Tab-separated table of C-alpha atoms in Angstrom:
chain	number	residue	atom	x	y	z
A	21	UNK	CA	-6.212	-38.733	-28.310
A	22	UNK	CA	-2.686	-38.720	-29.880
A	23	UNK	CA	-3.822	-40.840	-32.662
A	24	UNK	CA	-4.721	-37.638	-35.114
A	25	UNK	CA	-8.186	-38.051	-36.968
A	26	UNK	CA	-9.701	-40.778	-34.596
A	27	UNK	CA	-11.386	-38.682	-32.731
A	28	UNK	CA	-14.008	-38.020	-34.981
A	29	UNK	CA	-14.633	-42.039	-35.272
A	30	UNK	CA	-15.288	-41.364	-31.463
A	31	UNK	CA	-17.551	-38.884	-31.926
A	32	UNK	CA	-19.615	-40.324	-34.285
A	33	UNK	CA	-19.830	-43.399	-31.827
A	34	UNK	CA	-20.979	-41.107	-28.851
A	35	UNK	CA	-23.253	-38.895	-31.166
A	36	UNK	CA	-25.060	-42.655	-32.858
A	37	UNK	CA	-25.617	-43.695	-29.197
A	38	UNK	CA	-27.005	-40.492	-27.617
A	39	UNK	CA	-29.133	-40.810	-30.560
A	40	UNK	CA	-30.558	-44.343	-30.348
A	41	UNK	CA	-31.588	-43.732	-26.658
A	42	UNK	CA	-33.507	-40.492	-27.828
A	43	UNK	CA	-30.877	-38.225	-25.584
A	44	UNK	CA	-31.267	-34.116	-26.836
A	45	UNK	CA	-27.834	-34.144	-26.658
A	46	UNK	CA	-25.312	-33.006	-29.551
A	47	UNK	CA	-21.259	-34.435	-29.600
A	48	UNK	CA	-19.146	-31.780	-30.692
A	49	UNK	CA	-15.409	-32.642	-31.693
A	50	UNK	CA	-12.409	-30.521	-32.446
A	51	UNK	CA	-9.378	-31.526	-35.309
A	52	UNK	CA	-6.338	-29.268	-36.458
A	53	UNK	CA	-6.829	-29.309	-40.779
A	54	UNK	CA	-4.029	-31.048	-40.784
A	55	UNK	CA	-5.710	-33.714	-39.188
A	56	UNK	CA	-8.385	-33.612	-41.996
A	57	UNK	CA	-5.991	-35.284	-44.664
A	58	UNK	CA	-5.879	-38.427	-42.774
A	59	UNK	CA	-8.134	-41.255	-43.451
A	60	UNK	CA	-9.997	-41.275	-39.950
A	61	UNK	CA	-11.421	-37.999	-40.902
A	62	UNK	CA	-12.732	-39.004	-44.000
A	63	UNK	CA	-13.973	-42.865	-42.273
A	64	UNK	CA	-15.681	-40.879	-39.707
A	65	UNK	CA	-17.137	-37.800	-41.342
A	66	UNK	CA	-18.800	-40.347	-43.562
A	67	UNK	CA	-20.099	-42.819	-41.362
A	68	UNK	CA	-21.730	-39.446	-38.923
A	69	UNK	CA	-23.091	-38.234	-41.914
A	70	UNK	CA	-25.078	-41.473	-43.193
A	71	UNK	CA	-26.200	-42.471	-39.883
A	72	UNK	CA	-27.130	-38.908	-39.400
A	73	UNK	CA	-25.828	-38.298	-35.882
A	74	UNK	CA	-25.796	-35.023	-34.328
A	75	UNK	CA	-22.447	-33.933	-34.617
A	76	UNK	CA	-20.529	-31.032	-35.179
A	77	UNK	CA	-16.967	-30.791	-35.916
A	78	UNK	CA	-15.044	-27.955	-35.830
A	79	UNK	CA	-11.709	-27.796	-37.802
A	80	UNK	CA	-9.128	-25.403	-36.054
A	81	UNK	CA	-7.694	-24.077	-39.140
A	82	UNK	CA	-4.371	-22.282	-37.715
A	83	UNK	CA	-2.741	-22.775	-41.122
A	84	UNK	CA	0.088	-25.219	-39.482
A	85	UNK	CA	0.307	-28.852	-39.390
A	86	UNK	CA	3.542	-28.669	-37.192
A	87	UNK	CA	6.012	-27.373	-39.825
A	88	UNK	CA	3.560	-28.193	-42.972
A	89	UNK	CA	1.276	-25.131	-43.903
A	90	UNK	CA	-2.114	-25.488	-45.393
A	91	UNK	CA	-1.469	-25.176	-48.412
A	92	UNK	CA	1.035	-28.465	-48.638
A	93	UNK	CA	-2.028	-30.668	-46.844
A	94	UNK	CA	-4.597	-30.456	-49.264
A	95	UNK	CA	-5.677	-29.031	-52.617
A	96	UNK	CA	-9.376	-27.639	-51.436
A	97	UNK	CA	-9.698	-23.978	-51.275
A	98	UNK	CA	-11.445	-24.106	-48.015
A	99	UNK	CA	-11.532	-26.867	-45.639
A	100	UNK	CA	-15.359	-25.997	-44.997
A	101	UNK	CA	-16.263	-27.366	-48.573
A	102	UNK	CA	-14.943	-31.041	-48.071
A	103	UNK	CA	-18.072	-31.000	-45.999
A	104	UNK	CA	-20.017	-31.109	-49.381
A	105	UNK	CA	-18.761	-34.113	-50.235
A	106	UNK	CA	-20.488	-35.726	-47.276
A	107	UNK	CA	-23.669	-34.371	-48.173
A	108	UNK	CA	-23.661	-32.201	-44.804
A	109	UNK	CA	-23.626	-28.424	-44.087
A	110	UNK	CA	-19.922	-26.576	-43.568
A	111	UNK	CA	-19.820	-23.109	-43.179
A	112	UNK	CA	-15.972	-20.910	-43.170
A	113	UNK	CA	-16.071	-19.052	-40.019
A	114	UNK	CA	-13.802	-16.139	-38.726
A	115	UNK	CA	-12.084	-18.248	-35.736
A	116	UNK	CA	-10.972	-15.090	-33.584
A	117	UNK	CA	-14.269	-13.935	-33.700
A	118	UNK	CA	-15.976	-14.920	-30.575
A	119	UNK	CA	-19.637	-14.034	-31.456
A	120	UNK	CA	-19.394	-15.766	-34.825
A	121	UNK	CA	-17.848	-18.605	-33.541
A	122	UNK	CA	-21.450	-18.311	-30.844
A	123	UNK	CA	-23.619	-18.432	-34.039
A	124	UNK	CA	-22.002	-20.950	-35.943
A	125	UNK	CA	-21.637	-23.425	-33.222
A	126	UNK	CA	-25.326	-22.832	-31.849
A	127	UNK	CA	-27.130	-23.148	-35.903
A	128	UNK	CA	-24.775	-26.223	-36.500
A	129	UNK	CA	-26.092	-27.370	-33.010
A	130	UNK	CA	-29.575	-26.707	-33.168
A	131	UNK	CA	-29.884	-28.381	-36.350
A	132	UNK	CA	-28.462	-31.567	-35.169
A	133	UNK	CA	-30.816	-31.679	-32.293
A	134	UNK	CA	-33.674	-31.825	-34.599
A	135	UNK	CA	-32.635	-34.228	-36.159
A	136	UNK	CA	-31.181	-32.662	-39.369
A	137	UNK	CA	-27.449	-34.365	-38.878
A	138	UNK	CA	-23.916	-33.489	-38.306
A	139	UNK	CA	-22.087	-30.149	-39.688
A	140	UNK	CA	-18.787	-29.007	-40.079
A	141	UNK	CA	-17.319	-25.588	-38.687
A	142	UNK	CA	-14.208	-24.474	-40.038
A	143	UNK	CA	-12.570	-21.563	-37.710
A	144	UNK	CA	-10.112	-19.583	-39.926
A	145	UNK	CA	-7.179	-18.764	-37.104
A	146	UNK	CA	-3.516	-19.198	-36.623
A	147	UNK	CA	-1.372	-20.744	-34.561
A	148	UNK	CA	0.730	-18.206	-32.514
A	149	UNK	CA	3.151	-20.025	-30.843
A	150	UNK	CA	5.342	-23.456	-31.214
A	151	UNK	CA	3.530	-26.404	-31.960
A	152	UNK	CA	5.269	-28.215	-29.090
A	153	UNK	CA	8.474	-27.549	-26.576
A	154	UNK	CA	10.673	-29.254	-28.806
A	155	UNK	CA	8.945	-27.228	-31.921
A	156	UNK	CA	10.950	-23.762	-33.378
A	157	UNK	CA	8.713	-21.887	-35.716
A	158	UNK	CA	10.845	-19.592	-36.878
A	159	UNK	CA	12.328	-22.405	-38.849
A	160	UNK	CA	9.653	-22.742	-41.067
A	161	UNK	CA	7.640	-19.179	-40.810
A	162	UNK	CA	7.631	-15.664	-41.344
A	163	UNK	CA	7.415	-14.160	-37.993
A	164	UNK	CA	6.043	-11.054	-39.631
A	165	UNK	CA	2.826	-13.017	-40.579
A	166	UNK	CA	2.590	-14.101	-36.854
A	167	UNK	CA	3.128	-10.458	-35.455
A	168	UNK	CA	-0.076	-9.616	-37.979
A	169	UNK	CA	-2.268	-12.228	-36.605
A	170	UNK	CA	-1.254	-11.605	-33.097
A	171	UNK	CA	-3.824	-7.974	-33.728
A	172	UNK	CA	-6.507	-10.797	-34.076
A	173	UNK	CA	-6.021	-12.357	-31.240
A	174	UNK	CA	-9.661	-13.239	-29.941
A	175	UNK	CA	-9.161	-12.203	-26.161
A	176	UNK	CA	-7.572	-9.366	-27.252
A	177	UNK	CA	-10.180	-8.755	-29.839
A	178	UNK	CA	-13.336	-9.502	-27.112
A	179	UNK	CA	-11.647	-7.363	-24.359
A	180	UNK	CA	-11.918	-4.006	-26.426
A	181	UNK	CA	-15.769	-5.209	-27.026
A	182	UNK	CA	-16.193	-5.554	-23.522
A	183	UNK	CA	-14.571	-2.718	-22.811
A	184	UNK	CA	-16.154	-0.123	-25.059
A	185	UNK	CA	-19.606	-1.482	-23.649
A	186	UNK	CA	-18.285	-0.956	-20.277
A	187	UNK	CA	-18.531	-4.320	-18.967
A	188	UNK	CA	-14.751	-4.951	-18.690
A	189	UNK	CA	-12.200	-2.568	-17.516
A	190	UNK	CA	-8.307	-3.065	-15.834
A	191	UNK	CA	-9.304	-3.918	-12.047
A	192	UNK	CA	-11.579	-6.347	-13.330
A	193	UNK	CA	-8.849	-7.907	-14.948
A	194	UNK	CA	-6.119	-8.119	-12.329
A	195	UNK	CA	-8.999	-9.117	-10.259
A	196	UNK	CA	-9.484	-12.082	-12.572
A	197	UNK	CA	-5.750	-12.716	-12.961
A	198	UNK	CA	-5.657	-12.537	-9.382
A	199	UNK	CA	-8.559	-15.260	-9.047
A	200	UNK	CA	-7.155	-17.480	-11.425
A	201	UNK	CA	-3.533	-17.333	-9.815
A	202	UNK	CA	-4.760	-18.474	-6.684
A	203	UNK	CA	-6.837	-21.254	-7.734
A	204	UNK	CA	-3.791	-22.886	-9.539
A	205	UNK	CA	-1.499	-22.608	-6.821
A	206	UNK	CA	-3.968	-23.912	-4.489
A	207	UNK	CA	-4.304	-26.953	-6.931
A	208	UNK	CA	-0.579	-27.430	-6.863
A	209	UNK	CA	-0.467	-27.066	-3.109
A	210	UNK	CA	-2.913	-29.587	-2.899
A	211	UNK	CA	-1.550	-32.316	-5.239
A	212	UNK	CA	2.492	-31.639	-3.839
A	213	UNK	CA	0.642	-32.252	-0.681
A	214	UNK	CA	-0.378	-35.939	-1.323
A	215	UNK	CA	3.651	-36.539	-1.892
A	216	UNK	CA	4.811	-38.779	-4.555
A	217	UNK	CA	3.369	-41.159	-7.028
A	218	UNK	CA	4.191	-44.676	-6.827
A	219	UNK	CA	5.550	-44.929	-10.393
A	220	UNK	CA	3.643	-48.493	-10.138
A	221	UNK	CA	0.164	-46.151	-10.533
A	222	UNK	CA	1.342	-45.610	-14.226
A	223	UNK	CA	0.825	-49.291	-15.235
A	224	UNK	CA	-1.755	-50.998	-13.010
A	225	UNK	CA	-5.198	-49.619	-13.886
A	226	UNK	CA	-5.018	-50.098	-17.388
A	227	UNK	CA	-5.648	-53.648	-17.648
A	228	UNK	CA	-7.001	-56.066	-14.503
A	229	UNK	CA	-3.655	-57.700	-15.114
A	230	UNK	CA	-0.217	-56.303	-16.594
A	231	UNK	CA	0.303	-57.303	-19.649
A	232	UNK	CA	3.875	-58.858	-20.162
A	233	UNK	CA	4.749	-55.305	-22.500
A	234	UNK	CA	3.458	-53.687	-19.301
A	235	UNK	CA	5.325	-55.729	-17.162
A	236	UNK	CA	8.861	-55.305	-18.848
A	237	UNK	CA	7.959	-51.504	-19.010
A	238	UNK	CA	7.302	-51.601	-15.602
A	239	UNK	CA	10.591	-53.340	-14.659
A	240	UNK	CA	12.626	-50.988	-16.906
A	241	UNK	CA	11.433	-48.167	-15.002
A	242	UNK	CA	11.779	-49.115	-11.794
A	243	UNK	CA	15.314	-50.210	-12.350
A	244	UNK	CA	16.080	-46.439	-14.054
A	245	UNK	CA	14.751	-45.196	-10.531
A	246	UNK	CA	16.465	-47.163	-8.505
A	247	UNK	CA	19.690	-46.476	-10.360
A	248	UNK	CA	18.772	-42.798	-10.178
A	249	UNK	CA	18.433	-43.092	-5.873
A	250	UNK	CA	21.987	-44.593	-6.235
């Protein structure tokens, strides 16, 4: 969802209505921490925690907002404390750290399945690369602090584990390249293989009826394509 912060209104719908049909299930939902400034956050976080769904959210700290940095989003020293404030459970977690990130996802989890409410998991990472295409970091950052967290980076990080318990070595990884590769050229074979999209597809399913928005949308399109065939 493009609409930053709603998504944990979602959740908390989901997570309420698992719950009233007596479903062991447990909704978990991610959001960037700049997304926990905005107002949806603070609706939803609120609402989960008084109906007591089971929820966990987990904040992707990677210190960026786009071009804001943590420390121009909010005034709390972690983002795991505004949890307090909801009367629920949030723990600060080492977010390139694969096994903690296992143990604080499957307490927050198992808590919520007994009935105990929702939780909130802040992951302490970074975000390596441009926040979009259009997006130039080095703008805003010092690429030196980027070059430090790139030694934390948690595949790089979990490959040494693997590797100095001998379950991971270099032909199983070219193997796995080599597996992955395939797959996503076969998908792309696959879907260049069905030819091309009526441009119609974009508009029609999401109402039974175009809406007259829709409908000039629709019109301005196909007259750009048209033009374009010219």
């Amino acid at each position: 969802n493009i609409i930053i912060g709603t998504q944990i209104n979602h959740a908390v719908g989901i997570a309420y209505a698992r719950k009233l049909k007596g479903a062991d299930d447990v909704v978990i939902t991610f959001i960037g921490e700049g997304g926990t400034s905005h107002g949806e956050f603070h609706e939803g976080m609120n609402f989960g925690a008084i109906l007591g769904v089971p929820m966990v959210v987990v904040v992707q700290n990677n210190q960026w907002a786009v071009s804001t940095p943590r420390s121009n989003t909010t005034k709390a020293e972690t983002i795991a404390q505004k949890a307090i404030a909801y009367g629920m459970p949030g723990i600060q977690v080492d977010g390139n750290d694969v096994f903690a990130m296992y143990a604080a996802v499957k307490e927050a989890a198992g808590r919520a399945r007994r009935g105990e409410g929702p939780a909130l998991i802040e992951a302490l990472t970074y975000r390596l690369g441009a926040h979009t295409t259009s997006d130039n970091p080095s703008l805003y950052r010092n690429e030196e602090e980027t070059a430090e967290w790139l030694e934390r980076d948690p595949l790089k990080r979990f490959r040494i584990y693997l590797e100095g318990k001998g379950l991971w070595d270099a032909e199983k990884e070219e193997a796995l390249k080599q597996e992955l590769n395939d797959y996503v050229n076969a998908v792309f074979k696959n879907v260049e293989a069905k030819g091309a999209v009526n441009p119609e597809e974009i508009f029609k399913y999401t109402y039974e009826k175009m809406t007259p928005e829709l409908e000039k949308q629709y019109a301005s399109l196909k007259a750009y394509l048209e033009e374009e065939v010219k």
